[in-house]
Short mmCIF file of C-alpha atoms and ligand atoms in Angstrom, two decimals:
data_model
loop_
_atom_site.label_atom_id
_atom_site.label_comp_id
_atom_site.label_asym_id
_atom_site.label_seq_id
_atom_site.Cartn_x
_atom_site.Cartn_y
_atom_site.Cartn_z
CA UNK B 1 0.00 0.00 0.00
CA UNK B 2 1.57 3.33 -1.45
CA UNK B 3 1.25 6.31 1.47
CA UNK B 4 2.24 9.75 1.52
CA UNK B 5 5.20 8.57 3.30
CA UNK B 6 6.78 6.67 0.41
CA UNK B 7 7.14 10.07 -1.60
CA UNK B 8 9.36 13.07 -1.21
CA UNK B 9 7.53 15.96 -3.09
CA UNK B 10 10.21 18.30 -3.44
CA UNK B 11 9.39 20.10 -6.90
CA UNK B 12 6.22 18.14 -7.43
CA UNK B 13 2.74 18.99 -8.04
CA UNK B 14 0.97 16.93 -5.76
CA UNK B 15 -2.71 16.71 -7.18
CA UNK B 16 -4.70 15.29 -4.68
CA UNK B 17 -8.41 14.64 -4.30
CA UNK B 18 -9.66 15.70 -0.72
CA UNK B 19 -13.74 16.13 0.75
CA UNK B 20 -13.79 19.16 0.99
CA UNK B 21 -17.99 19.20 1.06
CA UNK B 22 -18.56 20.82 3.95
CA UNK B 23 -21.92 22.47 5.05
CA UNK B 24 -22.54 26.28 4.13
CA UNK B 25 -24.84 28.81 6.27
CA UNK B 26 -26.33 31.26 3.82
CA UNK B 27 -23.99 33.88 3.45
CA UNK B 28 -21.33 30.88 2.80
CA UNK B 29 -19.50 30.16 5.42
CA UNK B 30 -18.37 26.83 6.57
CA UNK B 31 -20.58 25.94 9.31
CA UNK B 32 -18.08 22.75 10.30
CA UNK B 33 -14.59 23.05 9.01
CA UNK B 34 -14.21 19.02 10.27
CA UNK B 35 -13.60 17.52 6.57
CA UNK B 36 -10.67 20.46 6.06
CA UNK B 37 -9.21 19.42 9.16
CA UNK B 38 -8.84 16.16 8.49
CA UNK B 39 -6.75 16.93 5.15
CA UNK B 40 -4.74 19.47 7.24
CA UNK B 41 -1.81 16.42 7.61
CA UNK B 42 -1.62 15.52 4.27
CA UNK B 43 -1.38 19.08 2.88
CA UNK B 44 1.07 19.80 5.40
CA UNK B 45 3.39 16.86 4.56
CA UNK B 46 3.60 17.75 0.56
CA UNK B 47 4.37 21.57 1.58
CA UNK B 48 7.16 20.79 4.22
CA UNK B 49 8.80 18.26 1.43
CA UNK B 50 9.15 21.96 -0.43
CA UNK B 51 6.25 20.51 -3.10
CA UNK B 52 3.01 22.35 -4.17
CA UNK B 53 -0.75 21.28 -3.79
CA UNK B 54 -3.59 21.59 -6.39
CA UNK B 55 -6.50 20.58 -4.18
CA UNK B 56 -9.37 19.14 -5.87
CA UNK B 57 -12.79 18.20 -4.68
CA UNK B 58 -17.05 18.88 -4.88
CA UNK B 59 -19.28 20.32 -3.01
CA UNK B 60 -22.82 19.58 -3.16
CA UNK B 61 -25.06 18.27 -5.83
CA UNK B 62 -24.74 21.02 -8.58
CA UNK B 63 -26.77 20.70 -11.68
CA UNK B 64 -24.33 22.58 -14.33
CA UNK B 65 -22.12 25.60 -12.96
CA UNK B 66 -23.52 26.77 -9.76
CA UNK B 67 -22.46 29.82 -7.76
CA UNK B 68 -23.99 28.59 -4.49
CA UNK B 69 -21.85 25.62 -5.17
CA UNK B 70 -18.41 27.42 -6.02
CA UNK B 71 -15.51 26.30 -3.78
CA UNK B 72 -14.81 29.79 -3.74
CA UNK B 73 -16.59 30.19 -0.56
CA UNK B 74 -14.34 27.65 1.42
CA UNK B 75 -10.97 29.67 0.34
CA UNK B 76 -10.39 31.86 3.67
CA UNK B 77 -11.42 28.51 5.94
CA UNK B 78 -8.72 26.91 4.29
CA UNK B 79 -6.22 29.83 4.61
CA UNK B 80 -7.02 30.09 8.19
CA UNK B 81 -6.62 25.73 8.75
CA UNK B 82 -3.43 25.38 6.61
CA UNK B 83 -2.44 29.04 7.52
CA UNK B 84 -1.10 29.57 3.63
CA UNK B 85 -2.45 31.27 1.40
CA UNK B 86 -4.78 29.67 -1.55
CA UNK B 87 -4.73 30.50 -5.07
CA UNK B 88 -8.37 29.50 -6.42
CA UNK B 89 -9.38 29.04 -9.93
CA UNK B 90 -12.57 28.97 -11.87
CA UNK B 91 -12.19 26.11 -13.26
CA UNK B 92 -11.05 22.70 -12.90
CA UNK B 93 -9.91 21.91 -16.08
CA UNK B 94 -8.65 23.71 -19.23
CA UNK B 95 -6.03 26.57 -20.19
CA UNK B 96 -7.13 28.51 -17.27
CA UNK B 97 -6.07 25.48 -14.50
CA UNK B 98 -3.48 24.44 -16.38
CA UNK B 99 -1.68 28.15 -16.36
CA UNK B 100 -2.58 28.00 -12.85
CA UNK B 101 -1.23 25.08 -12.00
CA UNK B 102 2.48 25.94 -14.09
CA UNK B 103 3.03 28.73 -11.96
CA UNK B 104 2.18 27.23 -9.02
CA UNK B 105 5.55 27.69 -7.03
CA UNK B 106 6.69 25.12 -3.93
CA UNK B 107 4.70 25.90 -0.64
CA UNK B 108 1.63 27.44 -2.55
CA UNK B 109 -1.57 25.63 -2.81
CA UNK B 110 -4.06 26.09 -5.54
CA UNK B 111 -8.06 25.21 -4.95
CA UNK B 112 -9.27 23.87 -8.16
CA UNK B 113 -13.56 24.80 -8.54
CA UNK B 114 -15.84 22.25 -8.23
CA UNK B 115 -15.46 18.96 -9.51
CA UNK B 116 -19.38 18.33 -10.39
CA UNK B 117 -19.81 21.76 -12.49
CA UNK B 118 -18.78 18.89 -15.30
CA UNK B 119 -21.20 16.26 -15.56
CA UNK B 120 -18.16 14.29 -17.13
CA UNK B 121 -16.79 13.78 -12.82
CA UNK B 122 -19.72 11.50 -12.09
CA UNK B 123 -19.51 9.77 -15.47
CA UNK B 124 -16.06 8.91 -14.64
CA UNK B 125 -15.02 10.44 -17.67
CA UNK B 126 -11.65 9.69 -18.85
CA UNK B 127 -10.98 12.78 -21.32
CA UNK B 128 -11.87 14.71 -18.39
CA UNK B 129 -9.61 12.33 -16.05
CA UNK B 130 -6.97 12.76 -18.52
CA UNK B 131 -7.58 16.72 -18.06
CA UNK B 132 -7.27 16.91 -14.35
CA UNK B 133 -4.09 14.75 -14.27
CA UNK B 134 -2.36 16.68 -16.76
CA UNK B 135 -2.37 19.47 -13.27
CA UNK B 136 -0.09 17.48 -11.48
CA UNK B 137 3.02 15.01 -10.76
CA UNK B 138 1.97 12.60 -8.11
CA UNK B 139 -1.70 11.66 -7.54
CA UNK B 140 -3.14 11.42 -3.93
CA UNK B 141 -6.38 10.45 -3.07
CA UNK B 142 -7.30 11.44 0.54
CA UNK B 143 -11.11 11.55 0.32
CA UNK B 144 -12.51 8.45 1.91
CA UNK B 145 -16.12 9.47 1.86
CA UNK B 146 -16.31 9.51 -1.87
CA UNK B 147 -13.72 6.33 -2.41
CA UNK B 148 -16.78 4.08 -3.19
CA UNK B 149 -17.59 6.05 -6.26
CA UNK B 150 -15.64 5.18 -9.43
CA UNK B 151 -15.76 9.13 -10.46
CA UNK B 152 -13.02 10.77 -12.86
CA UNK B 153 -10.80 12.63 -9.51
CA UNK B 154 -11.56 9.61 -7.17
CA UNK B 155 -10.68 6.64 -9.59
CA UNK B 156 -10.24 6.73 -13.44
CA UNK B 157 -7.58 9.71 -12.75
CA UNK B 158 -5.41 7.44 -11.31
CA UNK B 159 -4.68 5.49 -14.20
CA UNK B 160 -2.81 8.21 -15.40
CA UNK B 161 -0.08 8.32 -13.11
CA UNK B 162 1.48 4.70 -12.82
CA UNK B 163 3.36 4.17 -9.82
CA UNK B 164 3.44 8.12 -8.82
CA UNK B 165 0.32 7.98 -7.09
CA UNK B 166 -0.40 6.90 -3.23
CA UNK B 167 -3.07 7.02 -0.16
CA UNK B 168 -3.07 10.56 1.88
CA UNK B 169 -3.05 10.44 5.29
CA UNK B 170 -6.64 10.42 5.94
CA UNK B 171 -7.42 7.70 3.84
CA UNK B 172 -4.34 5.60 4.96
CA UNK B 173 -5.78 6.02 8.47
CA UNK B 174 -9.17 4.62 7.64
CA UNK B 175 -7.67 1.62 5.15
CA UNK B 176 -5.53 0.60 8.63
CA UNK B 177 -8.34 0.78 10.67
CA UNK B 178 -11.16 -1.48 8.81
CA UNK B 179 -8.00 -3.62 8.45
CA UNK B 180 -7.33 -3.52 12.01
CA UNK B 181 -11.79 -4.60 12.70
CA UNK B 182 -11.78 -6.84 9.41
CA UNK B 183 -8.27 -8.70 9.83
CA UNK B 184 -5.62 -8.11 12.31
CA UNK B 185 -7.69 -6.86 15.27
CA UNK B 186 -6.58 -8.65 18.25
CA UNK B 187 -9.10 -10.69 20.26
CA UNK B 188 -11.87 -11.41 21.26
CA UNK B 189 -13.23 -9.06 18.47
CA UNK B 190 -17.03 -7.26 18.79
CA UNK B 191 -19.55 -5.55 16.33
CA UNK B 192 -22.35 -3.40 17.87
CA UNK B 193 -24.72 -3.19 14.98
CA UNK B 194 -27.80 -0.92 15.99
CA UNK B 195 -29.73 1.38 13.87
CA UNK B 196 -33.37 0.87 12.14
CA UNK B 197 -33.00 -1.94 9.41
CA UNK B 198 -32.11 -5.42 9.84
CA UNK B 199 -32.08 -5.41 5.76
CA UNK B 200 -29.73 -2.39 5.34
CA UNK B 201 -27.04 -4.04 7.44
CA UNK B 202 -27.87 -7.94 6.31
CA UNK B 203 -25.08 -8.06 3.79
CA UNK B 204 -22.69 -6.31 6.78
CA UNK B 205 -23.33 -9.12 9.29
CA UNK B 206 -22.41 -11.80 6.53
CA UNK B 207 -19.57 -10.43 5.98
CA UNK B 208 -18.07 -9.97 9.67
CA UNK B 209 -19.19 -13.31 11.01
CA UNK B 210 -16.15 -14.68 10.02
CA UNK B 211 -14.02 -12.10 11.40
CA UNK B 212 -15.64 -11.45 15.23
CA UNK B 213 -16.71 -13.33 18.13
CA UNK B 214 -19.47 -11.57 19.33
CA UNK B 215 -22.05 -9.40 17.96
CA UNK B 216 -24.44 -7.41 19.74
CA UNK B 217 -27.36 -6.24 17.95
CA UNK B 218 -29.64 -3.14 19.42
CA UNK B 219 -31.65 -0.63 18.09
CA UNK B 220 -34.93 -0.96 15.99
CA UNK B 221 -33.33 -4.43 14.01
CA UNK B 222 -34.15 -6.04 17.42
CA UNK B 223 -37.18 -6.46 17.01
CA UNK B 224 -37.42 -8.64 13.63
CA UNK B 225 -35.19 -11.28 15.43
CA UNK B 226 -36.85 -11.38 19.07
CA UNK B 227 -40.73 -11.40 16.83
CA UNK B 228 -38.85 -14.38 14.61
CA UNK B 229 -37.79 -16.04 17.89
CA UNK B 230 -41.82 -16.00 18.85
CA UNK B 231 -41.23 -13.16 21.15
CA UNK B 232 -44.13 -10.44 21.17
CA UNK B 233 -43.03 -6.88 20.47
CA UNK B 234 -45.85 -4.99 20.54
CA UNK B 235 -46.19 -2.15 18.23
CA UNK B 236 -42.25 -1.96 17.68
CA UNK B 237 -40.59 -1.63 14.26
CA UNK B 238 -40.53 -4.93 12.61
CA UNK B 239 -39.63 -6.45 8.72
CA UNK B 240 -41.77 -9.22 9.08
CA UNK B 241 -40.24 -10.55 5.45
CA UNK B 242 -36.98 -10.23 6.82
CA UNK B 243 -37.93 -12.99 9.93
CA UNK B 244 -36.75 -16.42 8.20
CA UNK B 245 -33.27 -14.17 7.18
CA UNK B 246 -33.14 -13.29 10.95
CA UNK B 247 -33.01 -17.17 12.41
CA UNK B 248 -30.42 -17.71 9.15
CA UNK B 249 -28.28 -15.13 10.77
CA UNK B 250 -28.57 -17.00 14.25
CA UNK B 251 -27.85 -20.19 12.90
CA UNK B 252 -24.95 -19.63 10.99
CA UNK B 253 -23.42 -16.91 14.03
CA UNK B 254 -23.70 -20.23 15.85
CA UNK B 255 -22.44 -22.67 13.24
CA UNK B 256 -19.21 -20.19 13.48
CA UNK B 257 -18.99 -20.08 17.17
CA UNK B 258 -20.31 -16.31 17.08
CA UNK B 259 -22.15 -15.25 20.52
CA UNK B 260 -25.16 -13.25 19.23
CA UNK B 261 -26.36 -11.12 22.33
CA UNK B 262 -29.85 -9.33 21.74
CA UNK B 263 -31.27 -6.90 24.58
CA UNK B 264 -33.10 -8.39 27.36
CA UNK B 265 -35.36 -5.15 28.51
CA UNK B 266 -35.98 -2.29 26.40
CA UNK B 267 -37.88 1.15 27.34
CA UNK B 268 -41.40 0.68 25.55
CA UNK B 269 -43.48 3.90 24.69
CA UNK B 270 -47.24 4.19 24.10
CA UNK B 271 -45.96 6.98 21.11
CA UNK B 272 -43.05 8.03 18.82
CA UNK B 273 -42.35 10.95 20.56
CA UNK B 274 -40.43 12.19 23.29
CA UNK B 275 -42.80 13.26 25.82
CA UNK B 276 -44.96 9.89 25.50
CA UNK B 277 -45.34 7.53 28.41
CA UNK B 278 -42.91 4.89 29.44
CA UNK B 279 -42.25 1.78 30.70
CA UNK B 280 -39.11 -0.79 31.13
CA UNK B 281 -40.38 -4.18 29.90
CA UNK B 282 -39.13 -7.57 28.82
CA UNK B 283 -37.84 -7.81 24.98
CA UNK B 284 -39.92 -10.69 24.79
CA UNK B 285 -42.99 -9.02 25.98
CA UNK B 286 -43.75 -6.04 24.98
CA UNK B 287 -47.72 -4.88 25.44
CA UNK B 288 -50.02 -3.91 22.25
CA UNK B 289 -49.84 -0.31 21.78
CA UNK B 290 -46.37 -0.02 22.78
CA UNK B 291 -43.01 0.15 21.32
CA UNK B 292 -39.45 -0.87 22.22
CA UNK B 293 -37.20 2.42 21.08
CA UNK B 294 -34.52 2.07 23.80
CA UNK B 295 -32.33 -0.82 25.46
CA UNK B 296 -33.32 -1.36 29.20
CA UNK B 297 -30.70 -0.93 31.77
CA UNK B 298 -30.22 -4.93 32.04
CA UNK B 299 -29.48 -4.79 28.15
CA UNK B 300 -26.94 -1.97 29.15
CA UNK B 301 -25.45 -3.45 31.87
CA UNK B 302 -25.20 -6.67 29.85
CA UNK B 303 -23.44 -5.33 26.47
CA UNK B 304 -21.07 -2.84 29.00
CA UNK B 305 -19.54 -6.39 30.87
CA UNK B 306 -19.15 -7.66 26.76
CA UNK B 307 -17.74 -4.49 25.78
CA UNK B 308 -15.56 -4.35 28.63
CA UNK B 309 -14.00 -8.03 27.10
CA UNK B 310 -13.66 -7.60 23.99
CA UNK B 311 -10.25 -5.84 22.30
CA UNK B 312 -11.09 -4.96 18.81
CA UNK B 313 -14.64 -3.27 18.61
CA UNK B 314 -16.45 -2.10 15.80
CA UNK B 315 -19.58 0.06 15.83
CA UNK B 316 -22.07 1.04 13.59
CA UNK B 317 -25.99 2.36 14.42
CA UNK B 318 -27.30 3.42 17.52
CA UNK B 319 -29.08 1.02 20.22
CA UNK B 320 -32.63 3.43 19.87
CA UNK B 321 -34.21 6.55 18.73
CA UNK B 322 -31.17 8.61 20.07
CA UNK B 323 -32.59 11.94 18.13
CA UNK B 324 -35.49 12.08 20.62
CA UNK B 325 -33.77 12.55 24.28
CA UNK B 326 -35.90 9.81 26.01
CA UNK B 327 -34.43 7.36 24.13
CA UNK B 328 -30.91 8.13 23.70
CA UNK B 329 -30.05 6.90 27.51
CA UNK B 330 -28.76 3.20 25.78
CA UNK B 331 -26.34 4.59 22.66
CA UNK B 332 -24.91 7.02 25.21
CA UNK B 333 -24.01 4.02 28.08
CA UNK B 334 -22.61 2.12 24.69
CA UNK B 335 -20.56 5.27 24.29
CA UNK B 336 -19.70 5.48 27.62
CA UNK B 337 -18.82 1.27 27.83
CA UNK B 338 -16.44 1.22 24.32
CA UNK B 339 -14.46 4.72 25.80
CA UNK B 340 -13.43 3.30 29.01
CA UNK B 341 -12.38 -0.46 26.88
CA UNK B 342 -10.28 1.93 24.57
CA UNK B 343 -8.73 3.48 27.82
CA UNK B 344 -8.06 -0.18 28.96
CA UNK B 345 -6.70 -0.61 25.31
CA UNK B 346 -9.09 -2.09 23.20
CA UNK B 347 -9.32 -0.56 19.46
CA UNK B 348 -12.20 0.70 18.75
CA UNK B 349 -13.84 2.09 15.47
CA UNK B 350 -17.32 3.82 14.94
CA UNK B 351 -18.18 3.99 11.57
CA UNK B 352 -21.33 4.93 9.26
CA UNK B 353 -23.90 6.93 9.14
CA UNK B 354 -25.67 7.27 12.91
CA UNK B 355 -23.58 6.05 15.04
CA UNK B 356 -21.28 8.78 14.00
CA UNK B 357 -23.63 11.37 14.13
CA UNK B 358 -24.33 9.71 18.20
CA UNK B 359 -20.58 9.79 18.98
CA UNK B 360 -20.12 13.65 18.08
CA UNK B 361 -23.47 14.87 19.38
CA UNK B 362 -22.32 12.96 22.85
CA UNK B 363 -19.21 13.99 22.69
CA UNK B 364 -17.53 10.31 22.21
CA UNK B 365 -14.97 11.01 19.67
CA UNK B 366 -11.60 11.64 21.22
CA UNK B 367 -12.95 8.60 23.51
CA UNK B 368 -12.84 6.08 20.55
CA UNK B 369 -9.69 4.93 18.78
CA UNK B 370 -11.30 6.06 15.41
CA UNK B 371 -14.16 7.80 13.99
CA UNK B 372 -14.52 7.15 10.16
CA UNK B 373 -15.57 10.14 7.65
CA UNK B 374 -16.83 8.08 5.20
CA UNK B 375 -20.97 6.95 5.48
CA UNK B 376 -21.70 4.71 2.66
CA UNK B 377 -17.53 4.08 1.89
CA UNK B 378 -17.35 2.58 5.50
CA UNK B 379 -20.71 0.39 4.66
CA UNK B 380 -19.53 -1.18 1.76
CA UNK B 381 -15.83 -1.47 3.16
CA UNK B 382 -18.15 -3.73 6.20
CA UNK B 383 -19.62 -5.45 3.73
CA UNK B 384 -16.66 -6.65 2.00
CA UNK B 385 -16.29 -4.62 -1.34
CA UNK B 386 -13.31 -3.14 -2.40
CA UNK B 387 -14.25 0.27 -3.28
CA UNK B 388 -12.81 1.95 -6.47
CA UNK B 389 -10.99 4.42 -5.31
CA UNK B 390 -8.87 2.68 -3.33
CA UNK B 391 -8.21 -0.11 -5.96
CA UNK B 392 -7.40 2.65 -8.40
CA UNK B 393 -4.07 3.40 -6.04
CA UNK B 394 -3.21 -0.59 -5.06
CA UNK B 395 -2.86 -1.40 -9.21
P1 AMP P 401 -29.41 3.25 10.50
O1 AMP P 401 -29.35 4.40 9.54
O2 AMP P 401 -29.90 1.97 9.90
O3 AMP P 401 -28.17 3.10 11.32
O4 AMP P 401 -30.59 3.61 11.51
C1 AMP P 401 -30.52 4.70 12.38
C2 AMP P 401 -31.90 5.02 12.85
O5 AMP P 401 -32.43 3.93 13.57
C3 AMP P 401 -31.91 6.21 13.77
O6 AMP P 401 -32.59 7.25 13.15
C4 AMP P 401 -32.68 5.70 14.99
O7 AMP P 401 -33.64 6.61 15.45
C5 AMP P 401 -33.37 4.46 14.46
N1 AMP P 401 -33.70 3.52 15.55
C6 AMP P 401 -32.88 3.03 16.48
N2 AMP P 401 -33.54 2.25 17.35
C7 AMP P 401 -34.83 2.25 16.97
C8 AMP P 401 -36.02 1.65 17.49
N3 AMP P 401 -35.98 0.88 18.56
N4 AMP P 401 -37.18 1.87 16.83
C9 AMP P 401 -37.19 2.66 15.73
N5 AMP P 401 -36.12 3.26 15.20
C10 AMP P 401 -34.95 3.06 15.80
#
């Protein structure tokens, strides 16, 4: 695996792809300069080698040329982050970039506009692949949250530079740690999969039953395992086609020596809402008219004591309706339980979608070994796929 490290980019033109797609107000400024941040270390590395960066990325989902799109607007953020200043042009392509990117001298950085103002990006395009690498020298992809798309800057670009292209920090850092959950995690290894949808994380669990020893599932997915198990759940969320899928899972966890732990209680409400009235009840019996949408504190005491075993953890959807206050009691104990196992040295990674949105809303992220960037890259990572953009740089 080719990493920033394995370059010196003295008198190169590093052109590297970063996600820089970070939320506007609207007189736009960058509400959360997070995504910039995370790029700060591979920017900085290319500059203090005495090379030059031409930084290219989207923002939103323009249809054509955009204004309210223009990376324009993120060009003093990024001054203030890499504290140097940024040359932006119009363009990301064409005579105009291309002058742009000739002068561009060592230390300076130069902010290509956005990516999707050319249909061609999402195509995957390779005239306009061929365009953008003509910019630079060495080709670095550092934007993990768009490495599942086979786009021109993410993927068919690197075709164009042979062996000078490599992994930025960022996305190094995320490779090593599904690696470190999917492969060389010391055991016992855990997944926490919570969130709605048994069927949205089906193809997940498949895939990491070979590669843990225990799983604990939470969150509204309970429910179409306990109802397939004859349990009665009341008026909870169910997938009632998904119930035969649900005792496969089960069945082939235990063929492979997986211990599947479900909650025992969970906080039933008579409404979705946060004000409605509650009860603590048995998973297996929950009353008509009511619904599970939080782990009971047996459920939490239970998955703490496994989370306090395990060494390599993985986690990925919340254990209830964290959004509505009443019900966020269980994903914020789960928080609590995998921060003191990392301080006791497990490795621990939260990644996609929710659970992510949970661990910085609580306050969980310097308490974690790892907090991924990348929603639907880290899903299909869990579920096995290589994802283009990262076998663009490996051939
Ligand atoms: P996902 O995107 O599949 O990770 O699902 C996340 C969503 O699952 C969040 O919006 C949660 O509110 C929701 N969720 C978690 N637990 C429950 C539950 N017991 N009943 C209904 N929805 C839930």
């Amino acid at each position: 695996m080719k990493t920033l490290n394995d370059f010196n980019f003295e008198n190169k033109k590093a052109l590297i792809r970063v996600d820089f797609n970070v939320p506007l107000n609207e007189n736009f400024e960058v509400t959360d300069a997070t995504r910039i941040l995370s790029a700060k270390p591979t920017l900085i590395k290319v500059l203090e080698d005495g090379g030059s960066c031409i930084l290219m990325s989207h923002l939103g989902r323009p249809k054509g040329v955009d204004e309210a799109f223009s990376l324009k607007h993120i060009v003093s953020k990024l001054e203030e982050i890499i504290g140097v200043e940024v040359n932006f042009v119009s363009n990301c392509i064409g005579e105009e970039a291309e002058q742009a990117a000739a002068l561009l001298q060592r230390g300076q950085i130069l902010l290509l506009e956005n990516l999707r103002f050319h249909d061609e990006e999402k195509k995957g395009d390779k005239t306009f692949a061929q365009a953008l690498a003509k910019l630079g020298d060495i080709y670095v992809n550092d934007a993990f949250g768009t490495a599942h798309r086979a786009h021109a800057s993410t993927t068919v670009v690197a075709q164009y530079f042979e062996s000078n292209k490599c992994f930025g920090n960022l996305l190094s850092k995320e490779i090593e740690s599904i690696n470190k959950v999917m492969d060389t995690g010391e055991k016992p290894v855990l997944a926490i999969l919570g969130g709605a949808k048994v069927s949205s994380k089906i193809t997940i669990i498949e895939n990491i039953l070979d590669k843990i020893d225990h799983l604990i599932i939470g969150g509204g997915m309970t429910f179409t395992f306990i109802k397939a198990q004859g349990g009665h759940i009341g008026d909870s969320i169910c997938e009632d086609d998904k119930m035969p899928l649900a005792l496969e899972i089960l069945k082939k966890a235990a063929s492979k020596n997986v211990k599947v732990h479900l909650p025992i209680d969970v906080l039933a409400a008579n409404a979705f809402s946060n004000d409605a009235e509650t009860q603590i009840v048995d998973v297996n019996a929950i009353p008509d008219g009511w619904q599970g949408l939080d782990c009971g504190p047996k459920s939490i005491a239970n998955f703490d004591k496994i989370v306090n075993t395990c060494k390599t953890i993985l986690w990925n959807g919340p254990l209830g309706v964290f959004e509505l206050e009443s019900f966020a009691n269980a994903t914020i104990q789960l928080g609590n339980s995998i921060s003191s196992a990392t301080k006791n040295g497990a490795f621990s990674l939260v990644g996609g979608g929710d659970s992510v949105a949970a661990v910085k809303q609580f306050g969980f992220q310097s308490k974690v070994s790892y907090v991924s960037t990348g929603g639907g890259a880290m899903l299909e990572s869990l579920e096995g796929k290589t994802l283009p953009g990262i076998a663009a740089i490996l051939e």
